[in-house]
Tab-separated table of C-alpha atoms in Angstrom:
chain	number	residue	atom	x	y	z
A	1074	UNK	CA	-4.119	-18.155	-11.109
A	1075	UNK	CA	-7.124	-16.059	-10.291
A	1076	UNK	CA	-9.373	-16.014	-7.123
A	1077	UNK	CA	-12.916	-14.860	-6.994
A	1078	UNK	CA	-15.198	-14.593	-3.757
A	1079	UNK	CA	-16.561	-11.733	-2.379
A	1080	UNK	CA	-14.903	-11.988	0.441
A	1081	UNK	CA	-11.934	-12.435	-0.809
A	1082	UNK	CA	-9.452	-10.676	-2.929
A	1083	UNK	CA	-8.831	-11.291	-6.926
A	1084	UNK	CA	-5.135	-12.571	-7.285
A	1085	UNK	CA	-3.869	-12.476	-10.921
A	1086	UNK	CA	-0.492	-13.599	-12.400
A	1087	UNK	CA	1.966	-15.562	-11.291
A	1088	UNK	CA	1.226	-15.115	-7.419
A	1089	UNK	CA	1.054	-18.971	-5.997
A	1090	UNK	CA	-1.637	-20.301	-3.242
A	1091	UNK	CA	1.287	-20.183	-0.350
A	1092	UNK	CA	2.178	-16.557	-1.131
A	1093	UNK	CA	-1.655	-15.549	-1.599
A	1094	UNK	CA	-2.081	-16.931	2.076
A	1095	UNK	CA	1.179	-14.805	3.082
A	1096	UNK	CA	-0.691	-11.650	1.622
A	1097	UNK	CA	-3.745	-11.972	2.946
A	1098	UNK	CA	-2.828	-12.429	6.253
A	1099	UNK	CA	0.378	-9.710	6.236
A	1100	UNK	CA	-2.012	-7.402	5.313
A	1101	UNK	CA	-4.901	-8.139	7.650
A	1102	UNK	CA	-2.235	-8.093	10.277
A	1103	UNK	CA	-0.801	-4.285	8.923
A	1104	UNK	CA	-4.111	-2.580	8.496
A	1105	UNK	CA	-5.626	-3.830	12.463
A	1106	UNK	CA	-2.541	-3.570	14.459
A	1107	UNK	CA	-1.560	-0.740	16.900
A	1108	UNK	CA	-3.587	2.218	17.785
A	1109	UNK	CA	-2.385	4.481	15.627
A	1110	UNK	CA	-5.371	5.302	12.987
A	1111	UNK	CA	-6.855	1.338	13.598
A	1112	UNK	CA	-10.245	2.678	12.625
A	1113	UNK	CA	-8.891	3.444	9.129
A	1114	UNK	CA	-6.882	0.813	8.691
A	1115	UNK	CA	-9.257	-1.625	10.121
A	1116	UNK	CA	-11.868	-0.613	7.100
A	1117	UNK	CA	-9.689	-1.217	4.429
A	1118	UNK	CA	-10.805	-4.065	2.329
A	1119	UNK	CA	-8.250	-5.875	0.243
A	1120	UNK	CA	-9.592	-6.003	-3.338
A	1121	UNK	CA	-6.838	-6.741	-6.114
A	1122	UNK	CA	-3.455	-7.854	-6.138
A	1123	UNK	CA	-1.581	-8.545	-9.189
A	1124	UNK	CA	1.951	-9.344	-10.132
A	1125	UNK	CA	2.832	-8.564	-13.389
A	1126	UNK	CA	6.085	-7.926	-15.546
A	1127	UNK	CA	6.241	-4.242	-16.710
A	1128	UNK	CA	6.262	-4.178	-21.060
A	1129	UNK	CA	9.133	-1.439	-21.418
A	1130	UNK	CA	11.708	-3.703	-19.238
A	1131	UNK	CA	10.036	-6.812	-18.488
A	1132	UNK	CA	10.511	-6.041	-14.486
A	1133	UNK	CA	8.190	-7.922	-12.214
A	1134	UNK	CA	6.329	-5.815	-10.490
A	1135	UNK	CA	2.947	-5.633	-8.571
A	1136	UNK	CA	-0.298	-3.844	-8.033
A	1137	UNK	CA	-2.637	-4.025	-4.905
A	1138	UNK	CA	-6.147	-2.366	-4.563
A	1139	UNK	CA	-7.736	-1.427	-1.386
A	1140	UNK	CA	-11.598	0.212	-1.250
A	1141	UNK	CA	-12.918	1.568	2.092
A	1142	UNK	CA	-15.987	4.287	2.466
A	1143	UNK	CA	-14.900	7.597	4.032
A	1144	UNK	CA	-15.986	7.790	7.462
A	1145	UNK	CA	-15.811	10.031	10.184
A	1146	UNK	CA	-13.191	9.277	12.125
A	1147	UNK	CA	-10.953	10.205	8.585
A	1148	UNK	CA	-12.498	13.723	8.022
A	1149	UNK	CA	-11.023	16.937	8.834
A	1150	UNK	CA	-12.679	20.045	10.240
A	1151	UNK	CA	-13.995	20.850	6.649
A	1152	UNK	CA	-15.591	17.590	6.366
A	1153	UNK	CA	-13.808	16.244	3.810
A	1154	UNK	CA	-10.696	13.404	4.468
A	1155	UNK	CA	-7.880	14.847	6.096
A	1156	UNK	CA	-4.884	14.757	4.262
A	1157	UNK	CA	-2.626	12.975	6.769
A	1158	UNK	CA	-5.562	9.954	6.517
A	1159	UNK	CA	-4.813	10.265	2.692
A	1160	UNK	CA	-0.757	10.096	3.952
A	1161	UNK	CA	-1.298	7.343	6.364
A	1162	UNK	CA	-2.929	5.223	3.217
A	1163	UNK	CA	-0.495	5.842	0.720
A	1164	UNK	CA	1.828	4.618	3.974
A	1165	UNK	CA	0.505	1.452	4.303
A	1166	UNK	CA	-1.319	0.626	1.123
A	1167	UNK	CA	2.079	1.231	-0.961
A	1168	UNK	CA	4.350	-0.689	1.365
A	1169	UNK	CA	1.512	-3.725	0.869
A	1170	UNK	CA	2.345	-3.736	-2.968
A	1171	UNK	CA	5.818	-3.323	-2.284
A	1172	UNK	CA	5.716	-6.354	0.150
A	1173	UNK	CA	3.391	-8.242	-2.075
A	1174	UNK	CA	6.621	-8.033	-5.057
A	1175	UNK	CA	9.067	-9.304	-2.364
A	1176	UNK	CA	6.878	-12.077	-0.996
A	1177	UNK	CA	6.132	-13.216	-5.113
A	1178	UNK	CA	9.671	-12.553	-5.846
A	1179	UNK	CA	11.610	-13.636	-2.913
A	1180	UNK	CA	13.486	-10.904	-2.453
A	1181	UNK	CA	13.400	-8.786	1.094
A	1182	UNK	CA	10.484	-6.767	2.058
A	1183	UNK	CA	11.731	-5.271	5.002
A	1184	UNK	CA	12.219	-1.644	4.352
A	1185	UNK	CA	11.644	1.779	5.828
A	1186	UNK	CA	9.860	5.126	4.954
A	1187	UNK	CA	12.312	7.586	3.152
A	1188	UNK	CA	9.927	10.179	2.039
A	1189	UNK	CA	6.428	10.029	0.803
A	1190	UNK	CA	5.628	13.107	-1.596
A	1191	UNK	CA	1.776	13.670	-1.993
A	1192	UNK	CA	-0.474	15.932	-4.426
A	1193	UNK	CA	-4.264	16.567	-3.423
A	1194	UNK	CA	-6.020	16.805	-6.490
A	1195	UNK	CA	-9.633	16.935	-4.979
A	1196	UNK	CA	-11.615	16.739	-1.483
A	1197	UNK	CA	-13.473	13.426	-0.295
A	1198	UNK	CA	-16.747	14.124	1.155
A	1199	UNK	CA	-18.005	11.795	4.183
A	1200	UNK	CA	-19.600	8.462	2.604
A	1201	UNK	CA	-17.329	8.351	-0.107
A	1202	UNK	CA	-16.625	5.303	-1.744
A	1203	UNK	CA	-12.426	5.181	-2.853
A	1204	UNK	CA	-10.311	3.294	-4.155
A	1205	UNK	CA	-6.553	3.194	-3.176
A	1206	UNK	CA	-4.493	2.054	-6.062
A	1207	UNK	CA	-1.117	0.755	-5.511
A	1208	UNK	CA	2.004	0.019	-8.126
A	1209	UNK	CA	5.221	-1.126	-7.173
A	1210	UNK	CA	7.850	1.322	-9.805
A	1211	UNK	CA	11.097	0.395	-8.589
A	1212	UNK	CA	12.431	-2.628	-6.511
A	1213	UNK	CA	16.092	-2.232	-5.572
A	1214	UNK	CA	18.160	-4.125	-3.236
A	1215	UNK	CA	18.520	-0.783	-1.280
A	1216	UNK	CA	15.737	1.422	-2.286
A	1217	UNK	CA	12.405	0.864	-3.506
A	1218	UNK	CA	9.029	3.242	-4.469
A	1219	UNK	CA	5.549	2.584	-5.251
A	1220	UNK	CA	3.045	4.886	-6.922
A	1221	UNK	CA	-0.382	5.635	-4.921
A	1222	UNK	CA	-3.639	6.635	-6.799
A	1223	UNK	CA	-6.962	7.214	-4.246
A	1224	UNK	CA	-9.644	7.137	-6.536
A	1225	UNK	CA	-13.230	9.168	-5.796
A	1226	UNK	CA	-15.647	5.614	-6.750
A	1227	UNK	CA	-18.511	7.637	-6.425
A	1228	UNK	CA	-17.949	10.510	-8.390
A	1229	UNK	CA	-15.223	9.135	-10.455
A	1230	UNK	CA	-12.411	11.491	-9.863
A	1231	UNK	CA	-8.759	11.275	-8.635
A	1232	UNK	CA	-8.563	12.653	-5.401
A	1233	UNK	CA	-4.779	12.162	-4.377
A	1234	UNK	CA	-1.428	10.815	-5.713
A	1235	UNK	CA	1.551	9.891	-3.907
A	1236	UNK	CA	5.159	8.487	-4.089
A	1237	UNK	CA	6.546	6.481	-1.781
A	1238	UNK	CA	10.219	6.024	-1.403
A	1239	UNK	CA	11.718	3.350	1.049
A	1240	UNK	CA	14.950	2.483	1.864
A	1241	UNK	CA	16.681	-0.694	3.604
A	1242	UNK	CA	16.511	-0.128	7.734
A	1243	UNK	CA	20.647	0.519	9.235
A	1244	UNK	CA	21.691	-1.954	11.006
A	1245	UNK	CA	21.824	-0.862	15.088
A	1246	UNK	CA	24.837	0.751	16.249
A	1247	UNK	CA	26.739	-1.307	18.965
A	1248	UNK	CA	27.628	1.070	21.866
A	1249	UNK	CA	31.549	1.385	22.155
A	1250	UNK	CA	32.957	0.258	25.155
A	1251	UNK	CA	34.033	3.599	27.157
A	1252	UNK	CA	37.844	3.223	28.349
C-alpha cells in the first residue's frame, strides 16, 4: 500500500494502515521527547518508510528516510554540523527503521545501543538540506544493526555513514537478601 500527502510520509510494501499509525506516532513521540537535542529531533521530518524483503536471502527488512535543514543549534564551532548531531541521528533515525521491522514483523523492538561506529565523509554547512537514510541489515532475536547514510540534498554528496549495533536490554538484577 502506498501513501502520498505532503504532510505525510510515503509507506511502501507490505506495511498495513494499523502499523503505519504505530509509526507515525512512535516516531513523532522519539524525535520531540526529552531535552536532550529536542531542537534536532523536533525538525526531523519523516519522509519514507519501506518494508521490503532483501533479494540475496529474502529477509524482511526495512528502510526509513528522514530530511531536516541544518540549523544552528546542530553546528559546531567551524560552522559546519557537529559530529555528535550526526551521532545523535544515526541514534535515533536507525533505531526508527529497526522499530519500524519489528512493528511490520511482530517481533520485539525493544533494544539497546551496543556501539554505533561512524565515518565523516564530508562537512554540512548551515542551511543544508540532508537526508538521513536508514536500512535495517540484521534483525536477530538478540542483536540487531541498521546502516545510516546522511545525504548532502543540496550539493549531492554523502556526508556521513554509520552502523548501529543494538542488543536486547538485561533483565534488572534483584538485590540479594544480606544474611
Amino acid at each position: 500500500m502506498t501513501e502520498t500527502s505532503p504532510a505525510l510520509p510515503v509507506f511502501k510494501g507490505d506495511v498495513p494502515p494499523t502499523v503505519q499509525d504505530e509509526i507515525r506516532s512512535f516516531s513523532k513521540v522519539v524525535m520531540e521527547r526529552g531535552a536532550f537535542a529536542r531542537s534536532t529531533g523536533s525538525s526531523l521530518v519523516l519522509k519514507e518508510v519501506s518494508v521490503f524483503r532483501r533479494e540475496k536471502d529474502g529477509k524482511a527488512h526495512a528502510r526509513v528516510t528522514y530530511e531536516t535543514v541544518v540549523h544552528e543549534e546542530m553546528l559546531n564551532i567551524s560552522g559546519n554540523m557537529h559530529g555528535g548531531c550526526a551521532v545523535y541521528m544515526i541514534d535515533i533515525c536507525s533505531s526508527m527503521a529497526l522499530a519500524v521491522l519489528g512493528m511490520a514483523t511482530g517481533k520485539p523492538w525493544n533494544f539497546v545501543s551496543q556501539a554505533i561506529n561512524t565515518t565523516f565523509h564530508a562537512p554540512v554547512a548551515l542551511g543544508t538540506k540532508i537526508e538521513i537514510v536508514n536500512t535495517t541489515v540484521s534483525f536477530g532475536s538478540r542483536t540487531v544493526s541498521a546502516i545510516t547514510e546522511i545525504w548532502d540534498v543540496t550539493h549531492g554528496r554523502l556526508c556521513v555513514t554509520g552502523v548501529h549495533n543494538k542488543m536486547k536490554p538485561s533483565e534488572p538484577k534483584t538485590p540479594r537478601a544480606k544474611l
